[in-house]
CSV table of C-alpha atoms in Angstrom, one decimal:
chain,number,residue,atom,x,y,z
G,21,GLY,CA,-2.5,-2.4,-3.1
G,22,CYS,CA,-4.1,0.0,-5.5
G,23,PRO,CA,-2.0,1.4,-8.4
G,24,LYS,CA,-0.3,4.7,-7.5
G,25,GLY,CA,-2.7,7.6,-7.7
G,26,TRP,CA,-5.8,5.5,-8.3
G,27,TRP,CA,-7.9,5.5,-5.1
G,28,PRO,CA,-7.8,9.2,-4.0
G,29,ASN,CA,-9.0,10.4,-7.4
G,30,ALA,CA,-11.9,8.1,-7.9
G,31,PRO,CA,-15.2,9.1,-6.2
G,32,ILE,CA,-15.9,5.5,-5.1
G,33,GLY,CA,-16.1,6.2,-1.4
G,34,THR,CA,-18.8,8.8,-1.9
G,35,PHE,CA,-20.4,6.8,-4.7
G,36,GLY,CA,-20.2,10.0,-6.9
G,37,MET,CA,-22.3,12.1,-4.5
G,38,GLU,CA,-20.0,15.2,-4.9
G,39,VAL,CA,-20.7,15.2,-8.7
G,40,ILE,CA,-24.4,14.7,-8.1
G,41,VAL,CA,-24.4,17.7,-5.7
G,42,ASN,CA,-22.8,19.9,-8.4
G,43,ARG,CA,-25.2,18.6,-11.1
G,44,HIS,CA,-28.5,18.6,-9.2
G,45,ARG,CA,-28.3,20.9,-6.2
G,46,PRO,CA,-30.1,18.4,-3.9
G,47,ARG,CA,-31.7,19.2,-0.6
G,48,VAL,CA,-29.7,17.8,2.2
G,49,ASP,CA,-32.6,15.9,3.7
G,50,GLY,CA,-33.1,12.5,5.3
G,51,ALA,CA,-32.9,10.5,2.1
G,52,PHE,CA,-29.7,12.3,1.0
G,53,THR,CA,-28.2,11.8,4.5
G,54,SER,CA,-29.1,8.1,4.6
G,55,TYR,CA,-27.6,7.5,1.2
G,56,LEU,CA,-24.4,9.4,2.1
G,57,LEU,CA,-24.1,7.4,5.4
G,58,VAL,CA,-24.6,4.1,3.6
G,59,ALA,CA,-21.9,4.9,1.1
G,60,ALA,CA,-19.5,6.2,3.7
G,61,THR,CA,-20.1,3.3,6.1
G,62,SER,CA,-19.8,0.7,3.4
G,63,THR,CA,-16.5,2.3,2.1
G,64,SER,CA,-15.2,2.6,5.6
G,65,THR,CA,-15.9,-0.9,6.5
G,66,ILE,CA,-14.1,-2.2,3.4
G,67,VAL,CA,-11.1,0.1,3.9
G,68,ALA,CA,-10.8,-0.7,7.7
G,69,VAL,CA,-11.1,-4.5,7.2
G,70,VAL,CA,-8.8,-4.7,4.2
G,71,ALA,CA,-6.2,-2.4,5.8
G,72,GLY,CA,-6.5,-4.3,9.1
G,73,TYR,CA,-6.0,-7.6,7.4
G,74,TYR,CA,-3.3,-6.5,5.0
G,75,TYR,CA,-1.2,-4.5,7.5
G,76,LYS,CA,-2.2,-6.5,10.6
G,77,LEU,CA,-3.5,-3.5,12.4
G,78,PRO,CA,-4.7,-3.6,16.0
G,79,ILE,CA,-8.5,-3.2,16.4
G,80,THR,CA,-8.1,0.3,17.9
G,81,LEU,CA,-6.4,1.5,14.7
G,82,MET,CA,-9.0,-0.2,12.5
G,83,LEU,CA,-11.8,1.5,14.4
G,84,LEU,CA,-10.1,4.9,14.2
G,85,LEU,CA,-9.5,4.3,10.5
G,86,PHE,CA,-13.2,3.4,10.1
G,87,VAL,CA,-14.3,6.7,11.8
G,88,MET,CA,-11.8,8.7,9.8
G,89,VAL,CA,-13.1,7.4,6.5
G,90,VAL,CA,-16.7,7.9,7.4
G,91,ALA,CA,-16.0,11.5,8.4
G,92,SER,CA,-13.7,12.3,5.5
G,93,THR,CA,-16.3,10.9,3.0
G,94,THR,CA,-19.0,13.0,4.6
G,95,ASN,CA,-16.6,16.0,4.7
G,96,ARG,CA,-15.9,15.6,0.9
G,97,VAL,CA,-19.6,15.7,0.0
G,98,ILE,CA,-20.4,18.6,2.3
G,99,ALA,CA,-17.4,20.5,0.8
G,100,ALA,CA,-19.1,19.9,-2.6
G,101,VAL,CA,-22.3,21.5,-1.3
G,102,PHE,CA,-20.3,24.5,-0.2
G,103,GLN,CA,-18.5,24.7,-3.6
G,104,GLU,CA,-21.7,24.3,-5.6
G,105,ASP,CA,-23.2,27.2,-3.5
G,106,GLY,CA,-20.2,29.4,-4.3
G,107,ARG,CA,-18.8,29.3,-0.8
G,108,ILE,CA,-15.3,28.6,-1.9
G,109,ALA,CA,-13.6,29.5,1.4
G,110,GLY,CA,-15.7,27.0,3.4
G,111,SER,CA,-15.2,24.4,0.7
G,112,LEU,CA,-11.4,24.8,0.8
G,113,LEU,CA,-11.4,24.7,4.6
G,114,LEU,CA,-13.3,21.4,4.6
G,115,LEU,CA,-11.1,19.9,1.8
G,116,GLN,CA,-7.8,21.0,3.4
G,117,ILE,CA,-8.6,20.1,7.0
G,118,HIS,CA,-6.3,17.1,6.8
G,119,ASN,CA,-3.3,19.3,6.2
G,120,TYR,CA,-4.0,21.2,9.4
G,121,THR,CA,-4.7,18.1,11.5
G,122,LEU,CA,-1.5,16.4,10.2
G,123,LEU,CA,0.5,19.4,11.4
G,124,ILE,CA,-1.1,19.2,14.8
G,125,ALA,CA,-0.6,15.4,14.9
G,126,ALA,CA,3.1,15.9,14.0
G,127,GLY,CA,3.6,18.3,16.9
G,128,LEU,CA,1.8,16.0,19.3
G,129,VAL,CA,3.9,13.0,18.2
G,130,VAL,CA,7.0,14.8,19.2
G,131,PHE,CA,5.7,14.9,22.8
G,132,MET,CA,3.7,11.7,22.8
G,133,ALA,CA,5.7,9.4,20.6
G,134,ARG,CA,4.7,6.2,22.4
G,135,TRP,CA,1.1,6.6,21.0
G,136,GLY,CA,2.4,6.3,17.5
G,137,ALA,CA,0.0,5.7,14.6
G,138,ALA,CA,-3.1,5.7,16.8
G,139,LEU,CA,-2.4,9.3,17.8
G,140,VAL,CA,-1.9,10.5,14.2
G,141,VAL,CA,-5.0,8.6,12.9
G,142,GLY,CA,-7.0,9.7,15.9
G,143,VAL,CA,-6.1,13.4,15.4
G,144,VAL,CA,-6.9,13.3,11.7
G,145,ALA,CA,-10.2,11.4,12.4
G,146,LEU,CA,-11.1,14.0,15.0
G,147,GLY,CA,-10.3,16.8,12.5
G,148,TYR,CA,-12.6,15.2,9.9
G,149,VAL,CA,-15.4,14.6,12.5
G,150,CYS,CA,-15.2,18.2,13.6
G,151,SER,CA,-15.1,19.7,10.1
G,152,ALA,CA,-17.8,17.4,8.7
G,153,SER,CA,-20.0,18.2,11.7
G,154,TRP,CA,-19.5,21.9,11.3
G,155,GLY,CA,-20.1,21.7,7.6
G,156,TRP,CA,-23.2,19.6,8.0
G,157,TRP,CA,-24.6,22.0,10.6
G,158,HIS,CA,-23.9,25.0,8.4
G,159,VAL,CA,-25.4,23.4,5.3
G,160,ARG,CA,-28.6,22.4,7.2
G,161,ARG,CA,-28.9,25.8,8.7
G,162,THR,CA,-28.1,28.1,5.8
G,163,MET,CA,-28.1,26.2,2.5
G,164,THR,CA,-31.4,24.5,2.2
G,165,GLY,CA,-33.4,27.1,0.3
G,166,GLY,CA,-34.0,26.5,-3.4
G,167,ARG,CA,-32.9,22.9,-3.3
G,168,LYS,CA,-35.0,20.0,-4.4
G,169,PRO,CA,-35.2,16.5,-3.0
G,170,ILE,CA,-33.7,13.9,-5.3
G,171,SER,CA,-34.8,10.3,-5.6
G,172,VAL,CA,-32.8,7.3,-4.5
G,173,ARG,CA,-33.1,6.0,-8.0
G,174,LEU,CA,-31.3,9.1,-9.4
G,175,LEU,CA,-28.6,8.8,-6.7
G,176,LEU,CA,-28.0,5.2,-7.5
G,177,SER,CA,-28.1,5.4,-11.3
G,178,GLU,CA,-25.9,8.5,-11.5
G,179,GLY,CA,-23.7,7.4,-8.7
G,180,ALA,CA,-23.0,4.1,-10.4
G,181,ALA,CA,-22.3,5.9,-13.7
G,182,ILE,CA,-19.9,8.3,-12.1
G,183,VAL,CA,-18.0,5.5,-10.3
G,184,GLY,CA,-17.9,3.5,-13.5
G,185,LEU,CA,-16.6,6.4,-15.5
G,186,SER,CA,-14.0,7.2,-12.8
G,187,VAL,CA,-12.8,3.7,-12.6
G,188,ALA,CA,-12.5,3.6,-16.4
G,189,VAL,CA,-10.6,6.9,-16.6
G,190,GLN,CA,-8.2,5.9,-13.7
G,191,THR,CA,-7.6,2.5,-15.4
G,192,LEU,CA,-6.7,4.2,-18.7
G,193,PHE,CA,-4.3,6.5,-16.8
G,194,GLN,CA,-2.5,3.4,-15.4
G,195,PHE,CA,-1.8,2.3,-19.0
G,196,GLU,CA,-0.1,5.6,-19.8
């Protein structure tokens, strides 16, 4: 697997979009949405397939993992929009949703233990889907003024630079 602490800190899944959001204040339009969904879906596919192969997961768990990663990636970028707009409470809610859903999942596992990992991943995925949907709806409804559309070229060039920098920094941390 990945070295300890490497994957969660690198903005690879979002292809650096949370940094781009904070640098450029982009309009959350069709181009932005498409780019985010391509990054999220690509990452999710890789994570679900690799995890499924490596851990020999059943297809149900792989599909739940896929949904969870798409939703959590979207959630992370939308949280960056909230943060950039100074709406820290909303940003924190979006970024911390997994803590609440894990508590709910732990309680449910006590009563429905036979469901096992699928229950936990399903509850966390549902939490991310709900929070990302709420965040997306809120951003589109209240945070579109004063934002400019950004080009796919900017998204790709800065995204690649951010991912490269993150990988380099995380690699250096591993040598510490």
